[in-house]
Tab-separated table of C-alpha atoms in Angstrom:
chain	number	residue	atom	x	y	z
A	1	MET	CA	60.114	-29.603	-76.575
A	2	ASN	CA	57.412	-28.344	-79.006
A	3	THR	CA	54.094	-27.770	-76.970
A	4	SER	CA	52.088	-28.947	-79.886
A	5	THR	CA	53.345	-32.668	-79.476
A	6	ALA	CA	52.505	-32.281	-75.698
A	7	PRO	CA	49.080	-31.206	-75.164
A	8	TRP	CA	49.320	-32.322	-71.377
A	9	LEU	CA	51.829	-29.324	-71.003
A	10	ILE	CA	49.569	-27.000	-72.556
A	11	VAL	CA	46.905	-27.895	-69.840
A	12	ALA	CA	49.568	-27.836	-67.155
A	13	LEU	CA	50.710	-24.480	-67.987
A	14	ARG	CA	47.363	-23.342	-68.225
A	15	GLU	CA	46.383	-24.629	-64.622
A	16	VAL	CA	49.718	-22.800	-63.397
A	17	GLU	CA	48.929	-19.395	-65.154
A	18	THR	CA	45.325	-19.516	-63.775
A	19	LYS	CA	46.545	-19.891	-60.387
A	20	LEU	CA	49.175	-17.524	-60.486
A	21	ARG	CA	46.691	-14.911	-61.528
A	22	ASP	CA	44.292	-15.702	-58.736
A	23	LYS	CA	44.402	-12.879	-56.211
A	24	ALA	CA	43.273	-14.932	-53.489
A	25	PHE	CA	46.140	-17.550	-54.138
A	26	ILE	CA	48.774	-14.840	-54.460
A	27	ILE	CA	47.605	-13.032	-50.999
A	28	SER	CA	47.367	-16.014	-49.243
A	29	THR	CA	51.136	-17.024	-50.312
A	30	ILE	CA	52.359	-13.533	-49.358
A	31	VAL	CA	50.457	-13.499	-45.962
A	32	THR	CA	51.929	-17.147	-45.312
A	33	VAL	CA	55.668	-16.051	-45.972
A	34	LEU	CA	55.356	-12.956	-43.978
A	35	PHE	CA	54.021	-15.062	-41.039
A	36	ILE	CA	56.683	-17.389	-41.407
A	37	ILE	CA	59.467	-14.653	-41.523
A	38	GLY	CA	57.420	-12.765	-38.774
A	39	SER	CA	57.354	-15.767	-36.301
A	40	VAL	CA	61.195	-16.433	-36.593
A	41	VAL	CA	61.904	-12.612	-36.090
A	42	VAL	CA	59.491	-12.168	-33.114
A	43	THR	CA	60.713	-15.205	-31.628
A	44	SER	CA	64.355	-14.047	-31.963
A	45	PHE	CA	63.515	-10.551	-30.679
A	46	PHE	CA	61.945	-12.003	-27.360
A	47	ALA	CA	64.617	-14.563	-26.991
A	48	THR	CA	67.349	-11.936	-27.268
A	49	ARG	CA	65.596	-8.753	-25.682
A	50	THR	CA	66.762	-7.880	-22.207
A	51	ALA	CA	64.213	-6.124	-20.130
A	52	HIS	CA	65.611	-3.979	-17.209
A	53	PHE	CA	63.383	-2.891	-14.295
A	54	SER	CA	64.235	-0.269	-11.378
A	55	VAL	CA	62.091	-0.995	-8.254
A	56	ALA	CA	62.143	0.626	-5.009
A	57	ALA	CA	61.754	-0.934	-1.611
A	58	THR	CA	59.891	0.934	1.187
A	59	ASP	CA	60.908	-1.188	4.170
A	60	ALA	CA	63.554	-3.839	5.317
A	61	THR	CA	61.321	-6.814	4.371
A	62	SER	CA	60.291	-5.404	1.071
A	63	TYR	CA	64.033	-4.878	0.223
A	64	LYS	CA	64.867	-8.506	1.252
A	65	VAL	CA	62.118	-9.590	-1.217
A	66	MET	CA	63.824	-7.611	-4.027
A	67	GLU	CA	67.177	-9.237	-3.055
A	68	GLN	CA	65.831	-12.374	-3.545
A	69	ALA	CA	64.312	-11.437	-6.829
A	70	ARG	CA	67.868	-10.423	-7.912
A	71	GLU	CA	69.080	-13.700	-7.192
A	72	ASP	CA	66.389	-15.513	-9.009
A	73	LEU	CA	66.597	-13.204	-12.211
A	74	PRO	CA	66.431	-15.037	-15.233
A	75	ASP	CA	69.040	-14.302	-18.289
A	76	ASN	CA	66.616	-12.020	-20.016
A	77	LEU	CA	66.004	-9.455	-17.121
A	78	GLU	CA	68.047	-7.134	-15.600
A	79	LEU	CA	67.054	-5.558	-12.017
A	80	THR	CA	68.160	-2.510	-10.029
A	81	ILE	CA	66.926	-2.100	-6.385
A	82	SER	CA	66.997	0.936	-4.013
A	83	ARG	CA	65.850	1.699	-0.539
A	84	LEU	CA	63.403	4.854	-0.270
A	85	ASP	CA	60.617	5.782	2.053
A	86	SER	CA	57.103	5.758	0.803
A	87	GLY	CA	57.074	9.386	-0.129
A	88	GLN	CA	60.214	9.404	-2.253
A	89	ALA	CA	59.122	6.176	-3.822
A	90	LYS	CA	55.789	7.835	-4.751
A	91	GLN	CA	57.452	10.818	-6.341
A	92	GLU	CA	59.968	8.974	-8.478
A	93	LEU	CA	56.886	6.756	-9.578
A	94	ALA	CA	55.244	9.880	-10.767
A	95	GLU	CA	58.326	11.181	-12.509
A	96	GLU	CA	58.738	7.709	-14.238
A	97	ARG	CA	62.217	7.372	-13.030
A	98	LEU	CA	61.117	4.146	-11.341
A	99	ASP	CA	59.086	1.261	-12.799
A	100	ALA	CA	57.670	-0.227	-9.550
A	101	SER	CA	57.655	0.262	-5.624
A	102	LEU	CA	57.246	-2.496	-3.302
A	103	SER	CA	56.041	-2.103	0.257
A	104	SER	CA	54.708	-4.540	3.078
A	105	SER	CA	52.070	-4.415	5.764
A	106	ASP	CA	53.097	-3.763	9.285
A	107	ASP	CA	52.963	-7.446	10.048
A	108	ALA	CA	54.799	-8.233	6.699
A	109	GLN	CA	52.182	-10.595	5.725
A	110	GLU	CA	50.860	-8.619	2.610
A	111	PHE	CA	52.838	-6.722	-0.005
A	112	THR	CA	51.796	-4.178	-2.650
A	113	LEU	CA	53.728	-3.817	-5.863
A	114	THR	CA	52.574	-0.131	-7.203
A	115	GLY	CA	53.602	0.961	-10.779
A	116	PHE	CA	52.934	4.376	-12.197
A	117	ASN	CA	49.974	3.291	-14.704
A	118	GLU	CA	50.597	-0.547	-14.888
A	119	VAL	CA	52.914	-3.202	-13.297
A	120	ASP	CA	54.719	-5.288	-15.973
A	121	GLN	CA	53.668	-9.150	-15.589
A	122	GLU	CA	57.148	-10.631	-16.074
A	123	LEU	CA	58.081	-8.202	-13.102
A	124	GLY	CA	55.023	-8.971	-11.210
A	125	SER	CA	55.538	-12.506	-11.408
A	126	LEU	CA	59.187	-12.478	-10.310
A	127	VAL	CA	58.242	-10.461	-7.254
A	128	ARG	CA	55.351	-12.834	-6.338
A	129	GLU	CA	57.530	-15.845	-6.469
A	130	SER	CA	60.266	-14.092	-4.436
A	131	MET	CA	58.042	-13.143	-1.924
A	132	LYS	CA	56.859	-16.766	-1.494
A	133	THR	CA	60.216	-17.544	-0.871
A	134	VAL	CA	60.913	-15.014	1.766
A	135	MET	CA	57.989	-15.383	3.707
A	136	ALA	CA	58.576	-19.289	3.625
A	137	ASP	CA	61.915	-18.766	4.865
A	138	GLN	CA	60.622	-16.408	7.828
A	139	LEU	CA	58.131	-18.981	8.888
A	140	LEU	CA	60.579	-21.724	8.943
A	141	ALA	CA	63.099	-19.858	10.720
A	142	ARG	CA	60.732	-19.187	13.521
A	143	ALA	CA	60.146	-22.898	13.650
A	144	GLY	CA	63.843	-23.379	14.181
A	145	LEU	CA	64.187	-25.031	10.612
A	146	ASP	CA	66.599	-24.137	7.942
A	147	ALA	CA	65.071	-23.373	4.643
A	148	ALA	CA	68.273	-24.577	2.957
A	149	SER	CA	67.668	-28.162	3.977
A	150	LEU	CA	64.335	-28.276	2.360
A	151	PRO	CA	63.875	-29.796	-1.255
A	152	SER	CA	63.704	-27.460	-4.136
A	153	ASN	CA	63.127	-27.631	-7.783
A	154	ASP	CA	66.637	-28.520	-8.529
A	155	ASN	CA	66.009	-31.453	-6.667
A	156	LEU	CA	64.200	-32.960	-9.899
A	157	VAL	CA	66.349	-33.472	-13.112
A	158	LEU	CA	64.204	-34.192	-16.236
A	159	ASP	CA	65.957	-36.952	-18.103
A	160	GLN	CA	65.048	-39.546	-20.989
A	161	LEU	CA	66.558	-42.653	-22.204
A	162	HIS	CA	66.424	-41.598	-26.036
A	163	GLY	CA	67.405	-38.040	-26.993
A	164	ASP	CA	67.184	-34.943	-24.942
A	165	THR	CA	64.460	-32.646	-23.853
A	166	GLU	CA	65.341	-29.933	-26.682
A	167	GLN	CA	65.323	-32.646	-29.446
A	168	ALA	CA	61.668	-33.617	-28.100
A	169	ALA	CA	60.584	-30.167	-28.307
A	170	MET	CA	62.034	-29.607	-31.900
A	171	VAL	CA	60.193	-32.759	-33.213
A	172	ARG	CA	57.045	-31.552	-31.761
A	173	VAL	CA	57.186	-28.299	-33.274
A	174	MET	CA	58.492	-29.798	-36.675
A	175	ALA	CA	55.666	-32.305	-36.395
A	176	LEU	CA	53.033	-29.616	-36.467
A	177	VAL	CA	54.728	-27.911	-39.444
A	178	PHE	CA	55.092	-30.762	-41.654
A	179	SER	CA	51.571	-32.041	-40.979
A	180	PHE	CA	49.950	-28.601	-41.570
A	181	LEU	CA	52.021	-27.939	-44.619
A	182	PHE	CA	50.447	-31.166	-46.312
A	183	TYR	CA	47.136	-30.490	-44.897
A	184	MET	CA	46.966	-26.927	-46.401
A	185	ALA	CA	48.357	-28.125	-49.848
A	186	ALA	CA	45.920	-30.840	-49.892
A	187	PHE	CA	43.105	-28.183	-50.035
A	188	LEU	CA	44.418	-25.430	-51.528
A	189	PHE	CA	45.625	-27.452	-54.773
A	190	GLY	CA	43.897	-30.990	-54.368
A	191	MET	CA	40.357	-29.849	-54.210
A	192	PRO	CA	40.534	-27.466	-57.286
A	193	ILE	CA	41.314	-30.598	-59.549
A	194	ALA	CA	38.081	-32.091	-58.424
A	195	ASN	CA	36.241	-28.790	-58.921
A	196	SER	CA	37.879	-27.987	-62.416
A	197	VAL	CA	36.686	-31.572	-63.479
A	198	ILE	CA	32.988	-30.632	-62.284
A	199	GLU	CA	32.970	-27.243	-63.596
A	200	GLU	CA	34.232	-28.721	-67.223
A	201	LYS	CA	31.276	-31.385	-67.036
A	202	GLN	CA	28.620	-28.860	-66.231
A	203	ASN	CA	29.623	-26.312	-68.716
A	204	ARG	CA	30.002	-29.151	-71.360
A	205	VAL	CA	33.579	-28.038	-72.219
A	206	VAL	CA	34.930	-31.382	-71.725
A	207	GLU	CA	33.135	-32.342	-74.884
A	208	ILE	CA	34.983	-29.665	-76.799
A	209	LEU	CA	38.247	-30.538	-75.118
A	210	ALA	CA	37.930	-34.180	-75.999
A	211	SER	CA	37.976	-33.470	-79.437
A	212	ALA	CA	41.092	-31.451	-79.565
A	213	ILE	CA	42.976	-33.679	-76.810
A	214	ARG	CA	42.887	-36.843	-75.311
A	215	LEU	CA	41.050	-37.277	-72.102
A	216	ARG	CA	44.163	-39.262	-70.422
A	217	GLU	CA	46.174	-36.115	-71.263
A	218	LEU	CA	43.687	-33.600	-70.163
A	219	LEU	CA	43.736	-35.279	-66.672
A	220	ALA	CA	47.477	-35.572	-66.795
A	221	GLY	CA	47.846	-31.754	-67.472
A	222	LYS	CA	45.447	-30.897	-64.622
A	223	ILE	CA	47.368	-33.280	-61.987
A	224	ILE	CA	50.699	-32.006	-63.196
A	225	GLY	CA	49.790	-28.213	-63.138
A	226	ASN	CA	48.550	-28.464	-59.391
A	227	VAL	CA	51.531	-30.507	-58.369
A	228	ILE	CA	53.907	-27.941	-59.865
A	229	LEU	CA	52.128	-25.376	-57.997
A	230	ALA	CA	52.087	-27.232	-54.583
A	231	MET	CA	55.801	-27.914	-54.817
A	232	ILE	CA	56.960	-24.573	-55.746
A	233	GLN	CA	54.964	-23.262	-52.686
A	234	LEU	CA	56.197	-25.738	-50.425
A	235	LEU	CA	59.740	-25.135	-51.484
A	236	ALA	CA	59.240	-21.569	-51.209
A	237	PHE	CA	57.872	-21.926	-47.598
A	238	LEU	CA	60.655	-24.366	-46.397
A	239	SER	CA	63.546	-22.232	-48.138
A	240	ILE	CA	62.287	-19.133	-46.448
A	241	GLY	CA	61.617	-20.523	-43.022
A	242	LEU	CA	64.999	-22.258	-42.870
A	243	LEU	CA	66.904	-19.100	-44.046
A	244	ALA	CA	64.948	-17.262	-41.707
A	245	ALA	CA	66.154	-19.572	-38.805
A	246	TYR	CA	69.843	-19.815	-40.043
A	247	LEU	CA	69.963	-15.763	-39.861
A	248	SER	CA	68.017	-15.602	-36.498
A	249	PRO	CA	70.583	-13.973	-34.001
A	250	ILE	CA	69.391	-16.927	-31.509
A	251	GLN	CA	71.050	-20.500	-32.003
A	252	ILE	CA	68.318	-22.875	-32.771
A	253	PRO	CA	69.184	-26.407	-31.733
A	254	PHE	CA	69.364	-29.162	-34.231
A	255	LEU	CA	68.721	-26.882	-37.308
A	256	GLY	CA	70.912	-28.955	-39.373
A	257	ILE	CA	68.783	-32.238	-38.614
A	258	VAL	CA	65.630	-30.297	-39.585
A	259	THR	CA	67.228	-29.320	-42.853
A	260	GLN	CA	68.280	-32.815	-43.711
A	261	VAL	CA	64.619	-34.318	-42.697
A	262	ALA	CA	63.035	-31.247	-45.048
A	263	GLY	CA	64.623	-32.712	-47.906
A	264	TRP	CA	63.206	-36.101	-47.185
A	265	PHE	CA	59.749	-34.540	-46.563
A	266	VAL	CA	59.845	-32.790	-49.853
A	267	VAL	CA	60.006	-36.333	-51.479
A	268	PHE	CA	57.185	-37.600	-49.335
A	269	PHE	CA	54.856	-34.597	-49.822
A	270	PHE	CA	55.218	-35.220	-53.804
A	271	GLY	CA	54.326	-38.599	-53.459
A	272	GLY	CA	51.442	-38.286	-51.098
A	273	PHE	CA	50.165	-35.209	-52.867
A	274	LEU	CA	50.343	-36.920	-56.318
A	275	LEU	CA	48.467	-39.849	-54.813
A	276	LEU	CA	45.821	-37.339	-53.440
A	277	ALA	CA	45.684	-35.592	-56.573
A	278	GLY	CA	44.259	-39.052	-58.104
A	279	VAL	CA	41.794	-39.478	-55.407
A	280	TRP	CA	40.364	-35.784	-55.873
A	281	ALA	CA	40.317	-36.408	-59.836
A	282	THR	CA	38.424	-39.568	-59.197
A	283	LEU	CA	35.814	-37.549	-56.921
A	284	GLY	CA	35.238	-34.996	-59.382
A	285	SER	CA	34.805	-37.385	-62.395
A	286	LEU	CA	32.052	-39.127	-60.205
A	287	ALA	CA	30.320	-36.032	-59.282
A	288	THR	CA	28.173	-33.908	-61.428
A	289	ARG	CA	27.664	-30.908	-59.093
A	290	THR	CA	29.820	-29.256	-56.428
A	291	GLU	CA	27.167	-30.404	-53.812
A	292	ASP	CA	27.999	-34.232	-54.662
A	293	LEU	CA	31.875	-33.386	-54.186
A	294	GLN	CA	31.011	-32.065	-50.721
A	295	GLN	CA	28.994	-35.367	-49.870
A	296	SER	CA	31.725	-37.685	-51.234
A	297	SER	CA	34.936	-35.841	-50.039
A	298	GLY	CA	33.951	-36.836	-46.558
A	299	PRO	CA	36.444	-39.789	-46.238
A	300	VAL	CA	39.253	-37.726	-47.600
A	301	VAL	CA	38.675	-34.778	-45.360
A	302	GLY	CA	38.929	-37.468	-42.375
A	303	LEU	CA	42.255	-38.829	-43.911
A	304	LEU	CA	43.546	-35.181	-43.846
A	305	MET	CA	42.441	-34.519	-40.336
A	306	ALA	CA	44.088	-37.550	-39.396
A	307	VAL	CA	47.370	-36.655	-40.916
A	308	LEU	CA	47.144	-33.467	-38.905
A	309	PHE	CA	46.441	-35.099	-35.667
A	310	ILE	CA	49.167	-37.635	-36.476
A	311	GLY	CA	51.608	-34.806	-36.660
A	312	MET	CA	50.480	-33.190	-33.479
A	313	TYR	CA	49.969	-36.297	-31.124
A	314	ALA	CA	51.245	-39.804	-32.672
A	315	LYS	CA	53.815	-41.480	-30.750
A	316	GLY	CA	55.616	-44.968	-30.698
A	317	SER	CA	54.546	-47.871	-32.284
A	318	PHE	CA	51.271	-46.059	-33.521
A	319	LEU	CA	53.553	-43.244	-35.431
A	320	VAL	CA	55.679	-46.454	-36.817
A	321	VAL	CA	52.667	-48.211	-38.337
A	322	ALA	CA	51.586	-44.722	-39.731
A	323	SER	CA	54.893	-43.942	-41.318
A	324	TYR	CA	54.130	-46.967	-43.593
A	325	ILE	CA	50.444	-45.941	-44.756
A	326	PRO	CA	50.438	-44.138	-47.699
A	327	ILE	CA	49.644	-40.466	-47.629
A	328	VAL	CA	49.606	-40.464	-43.905
A	329	SER	CA	53.344	-41.362	-44.104
A	330	SER	CA	53.941	-38.172	-45.998
A	331	ALA	CA	54.031	-36.823	-42.452
A	332	ALA	CA	54.538	-39.604	-40.286
A	333	MET	CA	57.898	-40.567	-41.725
A	334	PRO	CA	59.566	-37.399	-41.784
A	335	ILE	CA	58.507	-37.050	-37.837
A	336	ARG	CA	60.272	-40.061	-37.149
A	337	LEU	CA	63.339	-39.186	-39.180
A	338	LEU	CA	63.542	-36.106	-36.816
A	339	SER	CA	64.405	-38.264	-34.136
A	340	GLY	CA	67.257	-39.778	-35.901
A	341	GLU	CA	66.627	-43.380	-34.782
A	342	VAL	CA	65.337	-44.781	-38.075
A	343	ALA	CA	67.110	-47.138	-40.160
A	344	ILE	CA	67.921	-46.076	-43.695
A	345	TRP	CA	65.785	-48.750	-45.337
A	346	GLU	CA	62.818	-47.552	-43.436
A	347	PRO	CA	62.410	-44.339	-45.230
A	348	ILE	CA	63.102	-46.038	-48.710
A	349	LEU	CA	60.566	-48.829	-47.969
A	350	SER	CA	57.986	-46.402	-46.872
A	351	LEU	CA	58.605	-44.368	-49.997
A	352	ALA	CA	58.518	-47.235	-52.347
A	353	ILE	CA	55.025	-48.100	-50.736
A	354	LEU	CA	53.973	-44.644	-51.352
A	355	LEU	CA	55.104	-44.214	-55.006
A	356	ALA	CA	53.497	-47.585	-55.720
A	357	SER	CA	50.072	-46.663	-54.478
A	358	CYS	CA	50.334	-43.457	-56.160
A	359	TRP	CA	51.147	-45.194	-59.585
A	360	ALA	CA	48.000	-47.572	-58.863
A	361	MET	CA	45.817	-44.650	-57.904
A	362	LEU	CA	46.682	-42.549	-60.870
A	363	LEU	CA	46.099	-45.599	-63.098
A	364	PHE	CA	42.525	-46.115	-61.534
A	365	ALA	CA	41.755	-42.397	-61.465
A	366	GLU	CA	42.522	-42.175	-65.173
A	367	LYS	CA	40.168	-45.365	-65.954
A	368	ILE	CA	37.475	-43.594	-63.937
A	369	TYR	CA	38.018	-40.199	-65.588
A	370	ARG	CA	37.806	-41.461	-69.223
A	371	ARG	CA	34.621	-43.163	-68.546
A	372	ALA	CA	32.718	-40.741	-66.211
A	373	VAL	CA	33.716	-37.195	-67.335
A	374	MET	CA	31.130	-37.457	-70.222
A	375	HIS	CA	28.320	-38.458	-67.973
A	376	THR	CA	25.880	-35.780	-67.312
A	377	GLY	CA	23.148	-37.528	-65.115
A	378	GLY	CA	23.239	-37.789	-61.541
A	379	ALA	CA	26.335	-38.663	-59.346
A	380	LEU	CA	27.946	-42.085	-60.251
A	381	THR	CA	29.195	-44.800	-57.907
A	382	LEU	CA	32.651	-46.478	-58.602
A	383	ARG	CA	30.661	-49.555	-59.813
A	384	LYS	CA	28.394	-47.580	-62.273
A	385	ALA	CA	31.505	-45.819	-63.409
A	386	LEU	CA	33.490	-48.919	-64.235
A	387	LYS	CA	30.513	-50.322	-66.244
A	388	LEU	CA	30.359	-47.403	-68.517
A	389	GLU	CA	31.510	-47.517	-72.037
A	390	ILE	CA	34.515	-45.231	-73.226
């Protein structure tokens, strides 16, 4: 298409080009990408890493504690135990052939775990729990009771009527991710629309632009340019995150469901951000200074905070209602879809409501923009802006 017949395209490309030349934007994008990759790599490393500890026991009771610790070992730990006297244990610790030594007091009521320059916290926690088990067994034996007959952690089994524990954990994590991505994009690409409008009003540049391009197309170019940038960044973050998850050496449960819902999130993100772009454009049209925008943007900031908190805490009927409220539904409906218990008509209906609201908001924003963008006095209210002549 010849760009001379599409002025809005020139404006949109200018918005994209300006943002891509912004060092702060480039650096923040790169840092976020590295954070996503690093999170998956670090998680995979610690999940697959097997730590090995070599510990010497200096007496019979301490050796019994270490045997108990070996029985209670988690999958990511290995333990080698030996029986040495105090002198030998101290010498091998000094030569760093041991990670720690364990000794008990004369009455076997207190234990000391000694390391060369420090004691690993994971090892310390393991020995501490084993020590409690052994001492409890000894007390019960003195009272003529069998420790095996007492209730243990295995007597409590966690269950739920819908889904399972792993899926619930996945929903919580992805809910935070979806909400945060929308929250971040709303400020990173939404607020610049309002600031751009204010800047052009202050510098009187809009009067020059109005002689060469229709105001409707000028606004459309601003919104489309920032929507393109937001979508590109979102797709990059999601693609890199999912690719890193698939390439991870550990098996991440429900990754297929996350991938499918990510597609829905992109669609809802597009509608929600487009609606929000209309809101920012309206606020920028009504303001004449940056200070005016800071005062009038409070409700929008509150709404975005609500999106973030809904992603973290909303459940049950409250989440169901939120999934049909425009903008909020951009995060709420994908979160519900993660559970896999949503009828196919629900996201379609929610999306229809969102897009209808988006269309109405953009028409309203265009109406306010054409009336208020040339105004150079004080900040306008909606009623005053609607009374202005075009």
